[in-house]
XYZ file of N, CA, C and O in Angstrom:
380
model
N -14.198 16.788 -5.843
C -13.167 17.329 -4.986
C -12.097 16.279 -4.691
O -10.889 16.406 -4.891
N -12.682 15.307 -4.223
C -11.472 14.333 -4.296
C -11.026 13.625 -5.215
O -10.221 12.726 -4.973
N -11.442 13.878 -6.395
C -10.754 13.570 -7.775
C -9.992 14.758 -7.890
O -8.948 14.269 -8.324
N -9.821 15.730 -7.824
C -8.615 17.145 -7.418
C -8.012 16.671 -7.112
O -6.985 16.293 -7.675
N -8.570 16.359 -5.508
C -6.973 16.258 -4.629
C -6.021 14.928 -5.352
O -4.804 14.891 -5.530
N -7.114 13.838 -5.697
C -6.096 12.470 -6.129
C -5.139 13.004 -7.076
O -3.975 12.601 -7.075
N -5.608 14.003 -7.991
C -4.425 14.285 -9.258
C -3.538 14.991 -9.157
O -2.610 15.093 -9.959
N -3.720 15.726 -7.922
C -2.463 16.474 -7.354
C -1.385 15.576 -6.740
O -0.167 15.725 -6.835
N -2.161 14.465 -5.992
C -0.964 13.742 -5.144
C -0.475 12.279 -5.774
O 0.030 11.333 -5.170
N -0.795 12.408 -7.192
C -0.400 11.446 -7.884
C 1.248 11.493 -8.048
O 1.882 10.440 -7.973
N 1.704 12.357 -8.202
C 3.214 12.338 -7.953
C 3.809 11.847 -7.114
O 4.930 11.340 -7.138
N 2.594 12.047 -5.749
C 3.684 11.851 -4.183
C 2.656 10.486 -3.867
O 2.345 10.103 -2.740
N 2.253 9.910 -5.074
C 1.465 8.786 -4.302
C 1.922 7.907 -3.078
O 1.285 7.546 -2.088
N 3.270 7.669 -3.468
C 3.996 6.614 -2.607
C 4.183 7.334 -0.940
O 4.410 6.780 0.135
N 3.995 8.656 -1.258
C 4.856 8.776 0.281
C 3.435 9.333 0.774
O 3.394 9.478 1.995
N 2.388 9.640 0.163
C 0.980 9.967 0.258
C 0.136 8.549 1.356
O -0.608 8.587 2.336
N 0.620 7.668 0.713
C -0.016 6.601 1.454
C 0.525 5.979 2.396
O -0.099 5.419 3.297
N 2.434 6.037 2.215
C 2.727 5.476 3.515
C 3.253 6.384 4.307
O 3.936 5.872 5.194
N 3.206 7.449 4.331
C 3.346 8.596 5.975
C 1.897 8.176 6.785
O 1.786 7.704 7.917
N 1.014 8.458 5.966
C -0.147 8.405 7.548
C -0.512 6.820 7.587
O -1.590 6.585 8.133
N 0.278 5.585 7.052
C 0.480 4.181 7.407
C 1.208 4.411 8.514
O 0.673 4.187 9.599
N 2.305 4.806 8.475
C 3.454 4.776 9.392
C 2.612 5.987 10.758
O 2.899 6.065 11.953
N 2.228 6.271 10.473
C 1.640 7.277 12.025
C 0.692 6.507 12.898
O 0.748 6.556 14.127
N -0.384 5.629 12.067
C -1.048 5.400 12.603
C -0.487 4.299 12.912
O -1.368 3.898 13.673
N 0.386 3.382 12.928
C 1.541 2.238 13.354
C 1.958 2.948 14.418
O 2.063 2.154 15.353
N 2.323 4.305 14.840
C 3.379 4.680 15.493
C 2.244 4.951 16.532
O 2.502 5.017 17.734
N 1.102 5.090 16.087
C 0.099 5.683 17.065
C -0.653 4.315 17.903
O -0.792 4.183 19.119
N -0.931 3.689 17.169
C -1.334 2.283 17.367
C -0.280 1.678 18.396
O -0.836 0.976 19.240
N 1.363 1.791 18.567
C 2.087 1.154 19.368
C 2.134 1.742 20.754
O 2.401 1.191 21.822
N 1.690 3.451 20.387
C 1.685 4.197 21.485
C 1.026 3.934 22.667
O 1.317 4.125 23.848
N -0.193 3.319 21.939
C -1.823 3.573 22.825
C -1.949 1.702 23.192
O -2.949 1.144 23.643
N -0.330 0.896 22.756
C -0.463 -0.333 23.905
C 0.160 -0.057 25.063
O -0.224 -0.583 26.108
N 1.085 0.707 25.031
C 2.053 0.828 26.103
C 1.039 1.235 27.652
O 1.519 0.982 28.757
N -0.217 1.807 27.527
C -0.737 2.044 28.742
C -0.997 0.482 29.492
O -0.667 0.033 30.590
N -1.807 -0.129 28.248
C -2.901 -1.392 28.197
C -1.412 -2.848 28.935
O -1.496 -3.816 29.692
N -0.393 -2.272 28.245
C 0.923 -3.704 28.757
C 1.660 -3.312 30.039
O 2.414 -4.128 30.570
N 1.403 -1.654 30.741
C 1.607 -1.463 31.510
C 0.761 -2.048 32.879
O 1.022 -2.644 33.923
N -0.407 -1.487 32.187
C -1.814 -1.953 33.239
C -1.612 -3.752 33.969
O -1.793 -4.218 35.094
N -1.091 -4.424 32.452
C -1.073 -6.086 32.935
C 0.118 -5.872 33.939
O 0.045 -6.295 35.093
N 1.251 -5.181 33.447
C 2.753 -5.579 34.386
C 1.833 -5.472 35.821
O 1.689 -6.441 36.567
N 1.333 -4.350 36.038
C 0.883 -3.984 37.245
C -0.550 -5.315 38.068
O -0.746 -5.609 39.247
N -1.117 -5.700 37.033
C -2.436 -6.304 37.475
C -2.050 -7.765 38.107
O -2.069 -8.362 39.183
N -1.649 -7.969 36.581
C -0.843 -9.516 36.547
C 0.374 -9.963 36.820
O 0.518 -11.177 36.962
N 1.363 -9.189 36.933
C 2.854 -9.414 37.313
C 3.266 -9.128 38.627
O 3.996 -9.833 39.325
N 2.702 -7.943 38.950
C 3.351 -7.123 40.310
C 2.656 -7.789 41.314
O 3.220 -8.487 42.156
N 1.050 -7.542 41.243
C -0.226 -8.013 42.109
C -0.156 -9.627 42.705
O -0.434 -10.129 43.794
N 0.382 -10.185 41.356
C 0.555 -11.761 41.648
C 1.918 -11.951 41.603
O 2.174 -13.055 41.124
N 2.963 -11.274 41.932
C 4.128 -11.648 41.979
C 5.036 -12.478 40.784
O 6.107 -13.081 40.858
N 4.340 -12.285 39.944
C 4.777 -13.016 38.930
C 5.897 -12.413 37.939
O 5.774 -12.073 36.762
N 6.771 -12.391 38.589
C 8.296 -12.352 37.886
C 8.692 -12.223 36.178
O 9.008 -11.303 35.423
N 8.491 -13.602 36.068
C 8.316 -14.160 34.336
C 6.866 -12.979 33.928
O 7.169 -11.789 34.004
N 6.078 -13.150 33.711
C 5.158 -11.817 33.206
C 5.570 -10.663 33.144
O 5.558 -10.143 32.028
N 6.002 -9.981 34.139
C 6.753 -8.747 34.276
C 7.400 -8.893 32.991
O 6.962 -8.338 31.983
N 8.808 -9.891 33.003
C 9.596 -10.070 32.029
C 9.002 -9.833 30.492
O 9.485 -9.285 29.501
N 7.933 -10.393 30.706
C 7.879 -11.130 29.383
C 6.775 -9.950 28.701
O 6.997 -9.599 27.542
N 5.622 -9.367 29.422
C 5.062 -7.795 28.799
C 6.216 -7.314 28.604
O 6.679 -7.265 27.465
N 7.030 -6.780 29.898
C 8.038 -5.723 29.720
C 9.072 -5.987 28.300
O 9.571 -5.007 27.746
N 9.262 -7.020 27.925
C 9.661 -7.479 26.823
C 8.880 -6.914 25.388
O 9.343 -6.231 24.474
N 8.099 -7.240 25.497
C 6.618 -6.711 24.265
C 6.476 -5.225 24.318
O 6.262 -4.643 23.255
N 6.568 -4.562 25.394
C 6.639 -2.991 26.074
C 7.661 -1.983 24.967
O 7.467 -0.903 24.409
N 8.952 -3.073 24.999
C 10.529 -2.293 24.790
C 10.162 -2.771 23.133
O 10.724 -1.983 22.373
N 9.480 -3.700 22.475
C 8.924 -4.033 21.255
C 8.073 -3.236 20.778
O 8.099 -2.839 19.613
N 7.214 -2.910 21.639
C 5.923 -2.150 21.066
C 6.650 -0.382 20.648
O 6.524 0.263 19.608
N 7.318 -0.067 21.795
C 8.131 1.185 21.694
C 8.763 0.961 20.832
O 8.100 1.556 19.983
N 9.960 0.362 20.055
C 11.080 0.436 19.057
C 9.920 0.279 17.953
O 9.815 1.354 17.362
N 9.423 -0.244 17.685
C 7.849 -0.405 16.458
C 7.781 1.354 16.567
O 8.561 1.964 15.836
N 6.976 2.052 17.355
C 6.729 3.189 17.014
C 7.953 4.178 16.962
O 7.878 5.334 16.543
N 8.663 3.798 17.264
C 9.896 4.874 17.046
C 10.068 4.665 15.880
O 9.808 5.722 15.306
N 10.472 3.621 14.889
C 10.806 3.209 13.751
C 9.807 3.850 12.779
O 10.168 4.524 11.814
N 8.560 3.605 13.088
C 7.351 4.115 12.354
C 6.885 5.507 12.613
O 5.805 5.789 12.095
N 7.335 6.211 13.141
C 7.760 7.789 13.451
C 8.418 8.123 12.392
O 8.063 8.926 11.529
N 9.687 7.320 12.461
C 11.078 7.996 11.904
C 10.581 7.812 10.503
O 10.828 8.746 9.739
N 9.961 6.836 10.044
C 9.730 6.831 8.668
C 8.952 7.380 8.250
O 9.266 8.048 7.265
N 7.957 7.424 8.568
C 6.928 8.212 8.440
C 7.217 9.804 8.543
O 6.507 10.502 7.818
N 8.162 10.458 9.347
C 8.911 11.531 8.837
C 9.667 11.229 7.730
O 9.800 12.148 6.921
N 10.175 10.222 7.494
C 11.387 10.560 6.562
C 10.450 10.594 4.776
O 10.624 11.296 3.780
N 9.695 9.721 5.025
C 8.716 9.671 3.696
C 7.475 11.311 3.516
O 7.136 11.710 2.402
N 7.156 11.776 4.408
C 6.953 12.609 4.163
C 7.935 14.149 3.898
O 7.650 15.251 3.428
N 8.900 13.682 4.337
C 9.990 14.655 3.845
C 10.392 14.753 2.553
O 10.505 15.821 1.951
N 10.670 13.395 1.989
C 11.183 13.410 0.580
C 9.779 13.499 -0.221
O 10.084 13.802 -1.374
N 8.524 13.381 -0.126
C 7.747 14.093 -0.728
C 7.551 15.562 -0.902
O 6.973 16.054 -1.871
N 8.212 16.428 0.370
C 8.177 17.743 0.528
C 9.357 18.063 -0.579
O 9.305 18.889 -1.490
N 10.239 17.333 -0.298
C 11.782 17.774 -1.189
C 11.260 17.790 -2.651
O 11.483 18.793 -3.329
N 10.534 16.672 -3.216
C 10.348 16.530 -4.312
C 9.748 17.355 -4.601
O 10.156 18.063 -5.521
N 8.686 17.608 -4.052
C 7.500 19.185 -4.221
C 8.083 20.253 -4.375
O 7.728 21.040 -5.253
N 8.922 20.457 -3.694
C 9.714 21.755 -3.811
C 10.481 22.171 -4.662
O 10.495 23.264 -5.229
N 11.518 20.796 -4.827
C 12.084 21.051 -6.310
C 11.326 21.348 -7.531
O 11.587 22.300 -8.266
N 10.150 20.302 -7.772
C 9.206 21.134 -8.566
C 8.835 21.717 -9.111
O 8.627 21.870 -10.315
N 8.577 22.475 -7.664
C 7.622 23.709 -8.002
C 9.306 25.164 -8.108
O 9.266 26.305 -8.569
N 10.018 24.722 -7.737
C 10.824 25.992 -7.831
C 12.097 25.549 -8.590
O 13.175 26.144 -8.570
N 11.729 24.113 -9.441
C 13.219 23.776 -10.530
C 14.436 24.148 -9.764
O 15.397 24.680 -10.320
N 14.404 23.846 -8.363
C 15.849 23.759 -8.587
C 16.825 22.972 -8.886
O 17.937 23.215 -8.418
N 16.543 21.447 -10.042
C 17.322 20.701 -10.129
C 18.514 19.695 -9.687
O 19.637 19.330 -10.035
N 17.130 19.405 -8.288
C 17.862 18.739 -7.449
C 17.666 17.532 -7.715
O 16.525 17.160 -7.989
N 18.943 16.468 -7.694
C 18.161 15.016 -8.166
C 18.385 14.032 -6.717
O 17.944 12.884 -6.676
């Protein structure tokens, strides 16, 4: 069965492997933002510590532009695998 599926997605290998790279990047940046929030609050706010605040909140606005980026691509690569599929399968001679 999964020698099937591999020979089907041998065409779209490239965008096969890096869409769900790029999700789980986008997902992975998602699921720090609680964990760098938790410190602003533990370690920055609790202890007054100014510079920390700064400097998570810094890594915060990093960790976010990382998953936005890795969203966007990760749509955009699975799109042009769809485009390609489609043309394809229905020749419409799109290059």
């Amino acid at each position: 069965m999964i020698r099937t599926i591999l020979h089907e997605v041998k065409e779209y290998k490239k965008a096969s492997i890096a869409t769900p790279l790029f999700m789980i990047l986008e997902v992975l940046m998602e699921m720090m933002i609680p964990f760098l929030m938790a410190s602003i609050i533990d370690d920055g706010v609790n202890a007054g510590d100014i510079g920390h605040i700064y400097k998570v909140g810094g890594v915060m606005v990093i960790a976010a532009s990382i998953g936005l980026l890795a969203g966007m691509a990760g749509g955009s690569s699975n799109a042009a695998a769809v485009l390609y599929g489609m043309n394809r399968m229905f020749s419409l001679g799109l290059t």
